[in-house]
Short mmCIF file of C-alpha atoms and ligand atoms in Angstrom, two decimals:
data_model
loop_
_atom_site.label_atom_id
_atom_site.label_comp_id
_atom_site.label_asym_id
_atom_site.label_seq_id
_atom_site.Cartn_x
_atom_site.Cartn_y
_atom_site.Cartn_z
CA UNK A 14 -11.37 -25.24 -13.10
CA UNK A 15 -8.18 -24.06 -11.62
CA UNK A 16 -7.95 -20.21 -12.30
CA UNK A 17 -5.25 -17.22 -11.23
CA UNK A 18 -6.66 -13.91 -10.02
CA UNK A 19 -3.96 -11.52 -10.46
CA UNK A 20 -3.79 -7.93 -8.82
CA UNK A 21 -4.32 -7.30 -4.69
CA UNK A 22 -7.00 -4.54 -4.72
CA UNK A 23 -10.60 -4.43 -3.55
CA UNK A 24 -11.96 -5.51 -7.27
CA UNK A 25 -10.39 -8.47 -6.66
CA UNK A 26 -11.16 -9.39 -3.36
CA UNK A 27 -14.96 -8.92 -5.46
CA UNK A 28 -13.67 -10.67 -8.08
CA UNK A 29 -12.41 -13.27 -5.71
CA UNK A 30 -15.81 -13.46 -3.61
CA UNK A 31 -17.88 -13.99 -6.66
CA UNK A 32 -15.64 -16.07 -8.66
CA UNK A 33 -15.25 -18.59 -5.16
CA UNK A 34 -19.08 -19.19 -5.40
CA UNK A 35 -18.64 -20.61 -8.99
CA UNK A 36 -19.91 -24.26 -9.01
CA UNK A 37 -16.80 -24.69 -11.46
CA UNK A 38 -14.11 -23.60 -9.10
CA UNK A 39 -11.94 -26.61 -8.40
CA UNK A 40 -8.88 -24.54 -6.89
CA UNK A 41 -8.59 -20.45 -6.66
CA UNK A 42 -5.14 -18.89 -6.45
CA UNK A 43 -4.66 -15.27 -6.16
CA UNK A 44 -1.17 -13.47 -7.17
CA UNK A 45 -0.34 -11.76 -4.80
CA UNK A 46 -3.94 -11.02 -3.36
CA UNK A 47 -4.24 -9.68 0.39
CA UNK A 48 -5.57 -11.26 3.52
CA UNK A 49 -9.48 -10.40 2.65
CA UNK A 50 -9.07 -12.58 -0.62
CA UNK A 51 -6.95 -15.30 1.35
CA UNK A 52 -11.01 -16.44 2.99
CA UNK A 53 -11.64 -17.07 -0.89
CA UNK A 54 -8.42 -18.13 -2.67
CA UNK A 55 -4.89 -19.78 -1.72
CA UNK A 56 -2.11 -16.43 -2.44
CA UNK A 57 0.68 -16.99 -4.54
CA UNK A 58 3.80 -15.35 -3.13
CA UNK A 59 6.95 -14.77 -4.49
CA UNK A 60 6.47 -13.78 -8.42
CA UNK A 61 6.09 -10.11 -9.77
CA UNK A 62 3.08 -9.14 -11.99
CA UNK A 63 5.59 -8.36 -14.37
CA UNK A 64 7.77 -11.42 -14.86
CA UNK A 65 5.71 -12.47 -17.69
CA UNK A 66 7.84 -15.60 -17.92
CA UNK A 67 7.81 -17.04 -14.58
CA UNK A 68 4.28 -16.38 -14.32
CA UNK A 69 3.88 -18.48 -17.51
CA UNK A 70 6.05 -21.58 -16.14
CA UNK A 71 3.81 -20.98 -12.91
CA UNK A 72 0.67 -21.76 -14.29
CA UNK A 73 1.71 -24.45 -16.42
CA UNK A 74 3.09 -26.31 -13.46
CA UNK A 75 -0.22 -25.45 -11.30
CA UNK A 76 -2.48 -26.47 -14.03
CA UNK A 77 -4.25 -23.27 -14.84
CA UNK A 78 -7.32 -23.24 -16.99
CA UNK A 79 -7.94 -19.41 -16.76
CA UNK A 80 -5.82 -16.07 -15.78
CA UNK A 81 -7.68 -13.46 -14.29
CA UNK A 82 -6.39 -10.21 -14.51
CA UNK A 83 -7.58 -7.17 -12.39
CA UNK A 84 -5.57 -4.06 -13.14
CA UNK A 85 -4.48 -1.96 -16.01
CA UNK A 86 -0.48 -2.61 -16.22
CA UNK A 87 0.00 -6.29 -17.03
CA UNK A 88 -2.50 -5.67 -19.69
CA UNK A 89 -0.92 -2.85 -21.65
CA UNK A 90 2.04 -4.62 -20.72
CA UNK A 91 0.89 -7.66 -22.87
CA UNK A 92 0.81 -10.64 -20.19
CA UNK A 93 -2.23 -11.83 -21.83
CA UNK A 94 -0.61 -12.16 -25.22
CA UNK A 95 2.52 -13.57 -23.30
CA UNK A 96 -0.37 -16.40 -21.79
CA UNK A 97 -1.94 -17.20 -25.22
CA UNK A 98 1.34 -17.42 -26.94
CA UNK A 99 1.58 -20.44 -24.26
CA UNK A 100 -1.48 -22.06 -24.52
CA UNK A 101 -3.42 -20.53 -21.42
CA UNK A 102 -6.76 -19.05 -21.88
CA UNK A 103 -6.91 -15.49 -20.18
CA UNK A 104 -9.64 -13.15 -19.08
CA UNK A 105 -8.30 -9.40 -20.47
CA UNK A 106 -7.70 -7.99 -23.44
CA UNK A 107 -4.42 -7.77 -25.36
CA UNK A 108 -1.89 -5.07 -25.61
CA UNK A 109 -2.98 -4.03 -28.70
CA UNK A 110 -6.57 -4.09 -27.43
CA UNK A 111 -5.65 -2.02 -24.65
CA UNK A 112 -4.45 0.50 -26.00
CA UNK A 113 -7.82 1.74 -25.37
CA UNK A 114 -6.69 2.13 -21.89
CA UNK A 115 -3.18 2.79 -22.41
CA UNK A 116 -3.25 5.43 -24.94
CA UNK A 117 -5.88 8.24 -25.05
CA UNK A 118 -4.80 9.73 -28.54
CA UNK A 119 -5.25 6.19 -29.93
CA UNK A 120 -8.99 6.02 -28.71
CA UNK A 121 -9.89 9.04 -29.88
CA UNK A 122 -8.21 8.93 -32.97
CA UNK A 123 -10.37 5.56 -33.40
CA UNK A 124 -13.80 7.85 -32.24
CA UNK A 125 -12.95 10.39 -34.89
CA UNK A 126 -12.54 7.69 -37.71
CA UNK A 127 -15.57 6.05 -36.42
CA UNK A 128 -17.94 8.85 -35.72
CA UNK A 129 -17.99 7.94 -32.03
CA UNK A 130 -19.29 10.62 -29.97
CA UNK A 131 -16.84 12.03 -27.43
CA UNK A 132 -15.53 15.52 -27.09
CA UNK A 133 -13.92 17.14 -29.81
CA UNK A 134 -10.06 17.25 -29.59
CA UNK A 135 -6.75 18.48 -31.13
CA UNK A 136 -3.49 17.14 -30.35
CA UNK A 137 0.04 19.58 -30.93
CA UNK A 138 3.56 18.47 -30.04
CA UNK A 139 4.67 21.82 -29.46
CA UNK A 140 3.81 24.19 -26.79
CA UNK A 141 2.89 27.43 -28.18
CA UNK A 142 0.63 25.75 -31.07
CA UNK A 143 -1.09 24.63 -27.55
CA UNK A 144 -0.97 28.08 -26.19
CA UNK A 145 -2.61 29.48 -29.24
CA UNK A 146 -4.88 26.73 -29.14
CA UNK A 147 -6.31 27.27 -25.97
CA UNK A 148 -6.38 31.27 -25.92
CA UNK A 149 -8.55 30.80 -29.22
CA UNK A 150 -10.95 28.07 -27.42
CA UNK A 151 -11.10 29.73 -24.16
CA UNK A 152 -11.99 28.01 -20.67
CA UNK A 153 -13.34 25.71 -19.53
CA UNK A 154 -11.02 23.23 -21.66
CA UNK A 155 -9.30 20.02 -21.00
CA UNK A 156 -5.88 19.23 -21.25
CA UNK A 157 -4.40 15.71 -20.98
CA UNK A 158 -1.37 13.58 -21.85
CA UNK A 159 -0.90 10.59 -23.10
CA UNK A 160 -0.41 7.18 -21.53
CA UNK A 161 -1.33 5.38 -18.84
CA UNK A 162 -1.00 8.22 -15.64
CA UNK A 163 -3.38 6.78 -13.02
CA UNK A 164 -5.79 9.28 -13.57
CA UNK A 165 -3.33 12.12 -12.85
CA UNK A 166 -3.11 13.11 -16.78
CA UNK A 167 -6.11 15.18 -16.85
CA UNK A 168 -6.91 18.76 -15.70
CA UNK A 169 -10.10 20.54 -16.15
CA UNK A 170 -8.58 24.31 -16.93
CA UNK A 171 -11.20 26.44 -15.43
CA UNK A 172 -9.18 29.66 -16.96
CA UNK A 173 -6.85 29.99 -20.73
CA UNK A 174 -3.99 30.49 -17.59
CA UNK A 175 -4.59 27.61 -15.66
CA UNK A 176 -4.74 25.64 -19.34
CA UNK A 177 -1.34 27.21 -20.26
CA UNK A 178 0.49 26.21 -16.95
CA UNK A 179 -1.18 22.31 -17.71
CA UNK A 180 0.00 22.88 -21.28
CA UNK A 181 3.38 23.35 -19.56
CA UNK A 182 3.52 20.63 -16.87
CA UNK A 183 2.91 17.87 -19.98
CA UNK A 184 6.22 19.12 -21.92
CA UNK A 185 7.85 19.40 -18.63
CA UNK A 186 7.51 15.98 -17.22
CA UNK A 187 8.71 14.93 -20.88
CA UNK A 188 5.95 14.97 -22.61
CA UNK A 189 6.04 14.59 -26.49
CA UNK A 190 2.40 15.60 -27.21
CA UNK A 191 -0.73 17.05 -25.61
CA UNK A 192 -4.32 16.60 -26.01
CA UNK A 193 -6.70 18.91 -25.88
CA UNK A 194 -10.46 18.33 -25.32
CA UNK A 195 -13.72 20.35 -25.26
CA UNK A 196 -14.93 20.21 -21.70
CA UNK A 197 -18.44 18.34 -21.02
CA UNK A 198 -20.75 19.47 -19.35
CA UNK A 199 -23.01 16.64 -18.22
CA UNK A 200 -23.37 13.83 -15.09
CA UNK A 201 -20.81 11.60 -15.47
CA UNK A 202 -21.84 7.23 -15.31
CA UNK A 203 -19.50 4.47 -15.73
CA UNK A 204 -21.24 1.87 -18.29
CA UNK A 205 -19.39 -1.94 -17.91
CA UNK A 206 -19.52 -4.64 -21.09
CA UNK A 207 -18.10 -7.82 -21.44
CA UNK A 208 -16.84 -7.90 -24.82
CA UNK A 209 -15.41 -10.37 -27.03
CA UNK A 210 -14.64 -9.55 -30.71
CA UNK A 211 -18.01 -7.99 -31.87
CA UNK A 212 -20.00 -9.25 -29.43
CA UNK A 213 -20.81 -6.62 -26.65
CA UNK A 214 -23.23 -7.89 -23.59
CA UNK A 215 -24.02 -4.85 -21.37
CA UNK A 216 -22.43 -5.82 -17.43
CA UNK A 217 -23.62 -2.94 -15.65
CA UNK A 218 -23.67 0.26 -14.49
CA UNK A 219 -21.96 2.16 -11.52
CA UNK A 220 -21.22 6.03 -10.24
CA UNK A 221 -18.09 6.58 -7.90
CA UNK A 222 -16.69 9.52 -6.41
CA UNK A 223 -13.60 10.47 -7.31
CA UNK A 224 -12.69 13.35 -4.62
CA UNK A 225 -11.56 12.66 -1.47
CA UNK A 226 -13.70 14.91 0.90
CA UNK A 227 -17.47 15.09 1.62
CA UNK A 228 -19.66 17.36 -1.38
CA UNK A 229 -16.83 15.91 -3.60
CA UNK A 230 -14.15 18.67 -2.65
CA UNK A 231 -10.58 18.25 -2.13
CA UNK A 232 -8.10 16.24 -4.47
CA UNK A 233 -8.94 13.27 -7.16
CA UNK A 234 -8.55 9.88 -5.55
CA UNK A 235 -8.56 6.87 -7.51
CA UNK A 236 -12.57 6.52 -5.88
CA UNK A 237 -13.75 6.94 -2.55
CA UNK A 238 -17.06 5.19 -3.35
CA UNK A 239 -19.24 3.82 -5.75
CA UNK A 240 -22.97 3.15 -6.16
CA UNK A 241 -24.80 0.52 -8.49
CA UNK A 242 -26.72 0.85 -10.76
CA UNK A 243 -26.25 4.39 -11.66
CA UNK A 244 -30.04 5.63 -11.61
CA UNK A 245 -28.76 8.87 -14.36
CA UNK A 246 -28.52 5.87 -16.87
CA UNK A 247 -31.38 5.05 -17.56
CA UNK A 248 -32.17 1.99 -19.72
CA UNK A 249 -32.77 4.18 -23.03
CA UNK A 250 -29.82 6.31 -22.33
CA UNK A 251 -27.65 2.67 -21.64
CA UNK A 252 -28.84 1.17 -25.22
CA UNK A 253 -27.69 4.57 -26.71
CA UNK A 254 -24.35 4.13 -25.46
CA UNK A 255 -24.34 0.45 -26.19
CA UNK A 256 -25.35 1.35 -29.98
CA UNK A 257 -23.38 4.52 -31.03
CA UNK A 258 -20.53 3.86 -28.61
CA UNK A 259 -19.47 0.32 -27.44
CA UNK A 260 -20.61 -1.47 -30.27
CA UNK A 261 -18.87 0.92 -32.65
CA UNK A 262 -15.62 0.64 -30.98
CA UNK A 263 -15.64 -3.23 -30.78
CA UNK A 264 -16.52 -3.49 -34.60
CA UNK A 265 -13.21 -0.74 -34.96
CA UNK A 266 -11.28 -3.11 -33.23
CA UNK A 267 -12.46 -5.89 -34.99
CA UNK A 268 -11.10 -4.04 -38.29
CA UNK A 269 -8.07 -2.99 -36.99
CA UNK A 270 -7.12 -6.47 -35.99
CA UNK A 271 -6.94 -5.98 -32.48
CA UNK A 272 -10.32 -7.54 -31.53
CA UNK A 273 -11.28 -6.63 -27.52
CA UNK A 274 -11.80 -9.38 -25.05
CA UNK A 275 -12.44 -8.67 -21.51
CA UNK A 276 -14.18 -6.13 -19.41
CA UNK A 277 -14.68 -2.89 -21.54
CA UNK A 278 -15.52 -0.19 -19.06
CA UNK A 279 -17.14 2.60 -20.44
CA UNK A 280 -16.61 6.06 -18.93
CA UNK A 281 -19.75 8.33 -19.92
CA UNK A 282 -20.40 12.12 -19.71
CA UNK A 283 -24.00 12.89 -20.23
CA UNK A 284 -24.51 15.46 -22.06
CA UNK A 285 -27.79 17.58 -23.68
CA UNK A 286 -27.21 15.60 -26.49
CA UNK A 287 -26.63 12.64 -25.37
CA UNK A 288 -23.74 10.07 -23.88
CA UNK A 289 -20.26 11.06 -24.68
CA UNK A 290 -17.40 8.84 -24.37
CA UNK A 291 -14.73 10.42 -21.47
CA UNK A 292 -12.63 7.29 -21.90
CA UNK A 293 -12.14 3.85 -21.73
CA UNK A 294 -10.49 1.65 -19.00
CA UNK A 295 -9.62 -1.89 -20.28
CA UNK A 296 -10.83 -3.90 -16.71
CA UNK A 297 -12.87 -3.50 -14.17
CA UNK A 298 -13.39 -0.21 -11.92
CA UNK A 299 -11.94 -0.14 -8.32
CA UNK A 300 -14.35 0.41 -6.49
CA UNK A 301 -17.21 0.19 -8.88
CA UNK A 302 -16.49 -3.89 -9.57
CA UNK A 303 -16.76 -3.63 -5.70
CA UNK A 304 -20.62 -2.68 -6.28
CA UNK A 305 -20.85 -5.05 -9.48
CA UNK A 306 -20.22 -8.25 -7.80
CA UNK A 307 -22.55 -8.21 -5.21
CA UNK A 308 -25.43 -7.64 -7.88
CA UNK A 309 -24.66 -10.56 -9.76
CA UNK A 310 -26.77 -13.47 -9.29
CA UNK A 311 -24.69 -14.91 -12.45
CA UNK A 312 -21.62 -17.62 -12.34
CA UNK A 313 -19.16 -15.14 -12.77
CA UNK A 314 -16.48 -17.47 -14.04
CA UNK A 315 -18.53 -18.92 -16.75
CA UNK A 316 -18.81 -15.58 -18.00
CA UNK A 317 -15.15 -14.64 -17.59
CA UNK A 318 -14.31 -18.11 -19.25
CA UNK A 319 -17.23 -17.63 -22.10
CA UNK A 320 -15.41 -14.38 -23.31
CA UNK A 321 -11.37 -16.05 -22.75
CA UNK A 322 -12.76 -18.60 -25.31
CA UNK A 323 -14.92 -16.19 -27.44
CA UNK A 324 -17.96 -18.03 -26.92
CA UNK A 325 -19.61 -15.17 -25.40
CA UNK A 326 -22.52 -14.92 -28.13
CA UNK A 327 -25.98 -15.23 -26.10
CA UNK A 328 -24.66 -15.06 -22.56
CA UNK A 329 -27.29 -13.06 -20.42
CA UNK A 330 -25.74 -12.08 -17.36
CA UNK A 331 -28.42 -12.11 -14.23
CA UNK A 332 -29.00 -9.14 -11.89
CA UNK A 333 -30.27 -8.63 -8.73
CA UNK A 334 -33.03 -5.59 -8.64
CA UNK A 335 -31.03 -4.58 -5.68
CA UNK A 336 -28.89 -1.54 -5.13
CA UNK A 337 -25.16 -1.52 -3.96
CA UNK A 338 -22.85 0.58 -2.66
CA UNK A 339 -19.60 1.16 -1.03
CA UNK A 340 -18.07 3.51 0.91
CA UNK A 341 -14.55 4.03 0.93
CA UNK A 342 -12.29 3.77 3.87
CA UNK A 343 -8.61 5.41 3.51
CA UNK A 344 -5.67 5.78 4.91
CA UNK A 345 -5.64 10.01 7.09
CA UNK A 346 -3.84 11.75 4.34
CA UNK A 347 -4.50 10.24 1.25
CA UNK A 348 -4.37 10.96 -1.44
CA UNK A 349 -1.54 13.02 -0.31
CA UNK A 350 1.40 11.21 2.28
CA UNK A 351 0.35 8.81 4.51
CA UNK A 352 1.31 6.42 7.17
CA UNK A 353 0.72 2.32 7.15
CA UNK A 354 0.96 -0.53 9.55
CA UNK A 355 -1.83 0.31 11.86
CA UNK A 356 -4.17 -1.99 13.20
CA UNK A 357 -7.75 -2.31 12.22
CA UNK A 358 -10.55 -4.02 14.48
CA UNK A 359 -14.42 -5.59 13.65
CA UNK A 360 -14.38 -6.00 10.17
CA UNK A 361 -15.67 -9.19 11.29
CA UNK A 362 -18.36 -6.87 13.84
CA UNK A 363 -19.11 -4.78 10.84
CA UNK A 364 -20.18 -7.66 8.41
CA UNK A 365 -23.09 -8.78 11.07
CA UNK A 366 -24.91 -5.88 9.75
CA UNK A 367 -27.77 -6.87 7.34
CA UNK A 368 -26.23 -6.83 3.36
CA UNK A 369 -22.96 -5.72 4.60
CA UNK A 370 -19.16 -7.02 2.71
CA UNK A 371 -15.81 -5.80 3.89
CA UNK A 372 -13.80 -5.68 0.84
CA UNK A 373 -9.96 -5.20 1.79
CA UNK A 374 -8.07 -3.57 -0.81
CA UNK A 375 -4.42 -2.07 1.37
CA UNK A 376 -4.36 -4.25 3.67
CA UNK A 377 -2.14 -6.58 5.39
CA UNK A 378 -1.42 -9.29 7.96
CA UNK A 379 1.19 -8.98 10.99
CA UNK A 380 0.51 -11.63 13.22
CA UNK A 381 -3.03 -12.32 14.59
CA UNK A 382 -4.24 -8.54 13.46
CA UNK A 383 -5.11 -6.87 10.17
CA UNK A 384 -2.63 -3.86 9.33
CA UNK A 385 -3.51 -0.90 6.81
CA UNK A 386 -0.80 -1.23 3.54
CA UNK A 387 -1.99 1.84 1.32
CA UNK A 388 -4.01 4.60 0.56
CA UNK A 389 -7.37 3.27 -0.25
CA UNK A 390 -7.64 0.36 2.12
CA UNK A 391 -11.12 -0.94 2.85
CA UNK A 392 -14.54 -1.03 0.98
CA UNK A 393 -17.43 -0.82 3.13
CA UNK A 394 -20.25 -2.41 0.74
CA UNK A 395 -23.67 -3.49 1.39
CA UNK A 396 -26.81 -4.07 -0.86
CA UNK A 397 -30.66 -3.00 -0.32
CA UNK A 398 -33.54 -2.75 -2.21
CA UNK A 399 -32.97 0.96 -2.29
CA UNK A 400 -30.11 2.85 -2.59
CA UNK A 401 -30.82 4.60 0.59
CA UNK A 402 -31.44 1.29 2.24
CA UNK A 403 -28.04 0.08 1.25
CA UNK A 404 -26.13 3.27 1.64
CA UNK A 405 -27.79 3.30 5.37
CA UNK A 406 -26.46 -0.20 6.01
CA UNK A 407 -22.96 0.40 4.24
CA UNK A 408 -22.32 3.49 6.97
CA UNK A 409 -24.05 1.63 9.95
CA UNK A 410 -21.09 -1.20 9.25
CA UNK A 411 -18.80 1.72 8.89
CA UNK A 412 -19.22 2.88 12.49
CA UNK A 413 -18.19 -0.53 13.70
CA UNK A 414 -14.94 -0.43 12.64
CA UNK A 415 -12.18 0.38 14.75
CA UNK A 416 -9.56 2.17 12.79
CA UNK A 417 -8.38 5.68 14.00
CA UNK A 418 -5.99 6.39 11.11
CA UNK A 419 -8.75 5.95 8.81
CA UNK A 420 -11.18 8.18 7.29
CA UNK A 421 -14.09 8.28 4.73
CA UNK A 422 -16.32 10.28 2.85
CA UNK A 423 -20.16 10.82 4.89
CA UNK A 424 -21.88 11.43 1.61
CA UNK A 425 -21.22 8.59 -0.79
CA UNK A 426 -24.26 8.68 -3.25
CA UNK A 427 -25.87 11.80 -2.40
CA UNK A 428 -26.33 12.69 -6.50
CA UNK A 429 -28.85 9.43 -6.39
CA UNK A 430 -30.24 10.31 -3.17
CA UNK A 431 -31.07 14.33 -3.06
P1 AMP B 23 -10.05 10.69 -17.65
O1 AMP B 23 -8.79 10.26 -16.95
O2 AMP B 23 -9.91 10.91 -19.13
O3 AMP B 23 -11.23 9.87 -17.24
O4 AMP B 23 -10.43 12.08 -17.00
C1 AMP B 23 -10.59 12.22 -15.61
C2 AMP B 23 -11.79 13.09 -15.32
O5 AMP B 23 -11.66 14.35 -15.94
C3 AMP B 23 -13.08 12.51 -15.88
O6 AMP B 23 -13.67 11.58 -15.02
C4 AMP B 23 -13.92 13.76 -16.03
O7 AMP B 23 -14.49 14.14 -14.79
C5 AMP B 23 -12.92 14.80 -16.41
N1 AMP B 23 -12.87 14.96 -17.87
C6 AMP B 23 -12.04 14.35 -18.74
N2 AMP B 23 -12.26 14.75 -20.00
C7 AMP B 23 -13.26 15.65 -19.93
C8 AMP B 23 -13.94 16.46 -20.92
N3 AMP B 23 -13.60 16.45 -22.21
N4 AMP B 23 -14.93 17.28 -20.48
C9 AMP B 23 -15.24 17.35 -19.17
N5 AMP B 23 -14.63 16.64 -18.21
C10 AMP B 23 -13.65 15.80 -18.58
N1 LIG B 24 -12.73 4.25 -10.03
C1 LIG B 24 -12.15 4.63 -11.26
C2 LIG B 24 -11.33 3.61 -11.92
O1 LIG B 24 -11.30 2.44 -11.57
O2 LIG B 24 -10.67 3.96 -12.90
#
């Protein structure tokens, strides 16, 4: 098959590793991909994720069999719809399907209606019914906006104050409503599912880290690690978010008309009584896909294709007992300013160690060298038959590369590991 990865990230230089290996591949192309998935895939230059049109004409004339897409926007932006109306089978959901990404107050107005657990919420489109709102409630309590924010629409209000000033910031940056959410207390897991209409096969499990300094202090980051499977789930506590949360929601879909196909991932607090929903991402997680992919003894792309074609029904997906992790290797100063274009030496050195993958996700080429291009820029993964094993091997690779204006987090893991 000929098949278009789209996005540049670290998922998809995972995606790209895994879906290489596929006995079906006949030719890979990645849009616009970086230079780690250039060893896997030939990059497409030259056409914005968002020219829905030319990306269209592009894959007609290149004989595409299957669009891959890795991140959220092109999604909620309605490429894959765009694709279908054309004839060419995509992996992703549409934009009415995503919604479940792009729009919190959709999903959990679809939770309430369904009785799937998550926290309890109100929603007010004026301030001081907010105000009152939270000074009743008290702290802690959550306050979010709508949309799609890259994970900057969310603050934990440890005080009724700090909830008020959040209250605030939503109305100020133009905000037309705000949602507010009992805070969870629990250990948070992200649960993966590839889903196709009502058909839900369980894809794994993962943890990340979402601050940027060691004993998770300092600001949110997008990840600065990830660790599969995520030992909190157990297998009881995974079939008991399969069955009163996943399944639900792709059944609600079903009804609504917007049926879900793709990667449903799963965010999950873990409470006393049981697995909440925190929210819903419509793709994979950067980094945890990062951890996924080396687990998977399965051809990805036959999965990938199975759910484009909604022939999912019965696929088993194969996993290695193994665990995986990655540490993440940034750019000094993110999340926060930061500066690009420096060189970075023995990736190459690094992936001699035992179970070790350099996954590139800001990275770039100038010349002969490999330059950092972004915040988040490597993903030091490896696998082992324990966590500890693989975390060991991950940081061993770590030390090998040569990159002064990078740093990472020492403690990746440590909630699996104490
Ligand atoms: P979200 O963007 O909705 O995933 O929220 C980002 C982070 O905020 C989550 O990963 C949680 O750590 C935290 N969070 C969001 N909603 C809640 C909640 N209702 N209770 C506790 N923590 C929450
Ligand atoms: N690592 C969190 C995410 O992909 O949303």
């Amino acid at each position: 098959m000929n098949v278009l990865l789209l996005g540049s990230g670290g998922r998809e230089h995972a995606l790209a590793w895994k879906l290489a290996q596929s006995p079906s591949i006949a030719q890979l192309y990645a849009l616009p991909g970086n230079p780690g998935i250039a060893d896997h895939a030939e990059l497409v230059e030259g056409i914005a994720l968002s020219a829905h049109d030319t990306l269209v004409t592009w894959c007609k004339k290149n004989g595409i069999e299957l669009v891959v897409v890795g991140p959220e926007a092109p999604l909620v932006a309605g490429l894959v719809d765009r694709l279908a109306e054309a004839g060419i089978p995509a992996f992703g959901p549409t934009a009415a399907a995503a919604r479940l990404e792009g729009s919190k107050l959709f999903t959990k107005e679809l939770c309430r209606a369904h009785g799937i657990p998550t926290a309890a919420f109100a929603r007010f489109t004026k301030p001081e019914a907010a105000w009152a709102h939270v000074t009743t409630e008290g702290a802690p309590i959550v306050i979010k906006a709508d949309g799609l924010m890259a994970g900057k629409g969310v603050v934990v209000a440890l005080t009724v104050e700090e909830a008020i000033a959040a209250i605030d910031q939503v109305f100020a940056g133009g905000g037309q409503e705000v949602l507010i959410e009992e805070f969870m207390e629990g250990e948070e897991a992200s649960l993966f599912c590839l889903v196709d209409g009502e058909t839900v096969i369980p894809f794994g499990s993962a943890q990340d880290h979402k601050r940027a300094f060691d004993g998770d202090l300092g600001p949110n980051t997008g990840g600065m690690g990830a660790y599969s499977p995520a030992p909190v789930l157990t297998a009881e506590l995974e079939a008991r978010a399969i069955a009163e949360i996943v399944v639900p929601t792709a059944r609600a879909m079903v009804a609504e008309g917007s049926p879900y196909r793709g990667i449903l991932y799963a965010g999950l607090m873990l409470t006393q009584s049981g697995p909440k929903l925190v929210e819903y991402n419509c793709r994979f997680g950067d980094p945890e896909c990062q951890v996924l992919m080396p687990r998977l003894e399965s051809d990805l792309l036959a999965l990938l294709n199975a759910a484009a074609h909604g022939e999912l029904a019965g696929a088993a997906p194969q996993w290695s007992p193994k665990s995986a992790i990655t540490v993440v290797y940034a750019s000094r100063g993110y999340p926060g300013p930061h500066q690009t274009g420096s060189e970075i030496r023995g990736i190459e050195d690094a992936e001699k160690e035992e179970g070790v993958i350099v996954f590139q996700a800001g990275t770039k080429r100038s010349g002969a060298k490999i330059v950092s291009n972004g915040g988040r820029v490597l993903n030091v993964t490896a696998v082992g038959d324990t966590l500890r094993e693989a975390r060991d091997r991950a940081y061993r690779a770590a030390t090998r590369i040569d990159w002064p204006d990078g740093f990472y987090r020492n403690d990746i893991g440590w909630r699996a590991l104490d």
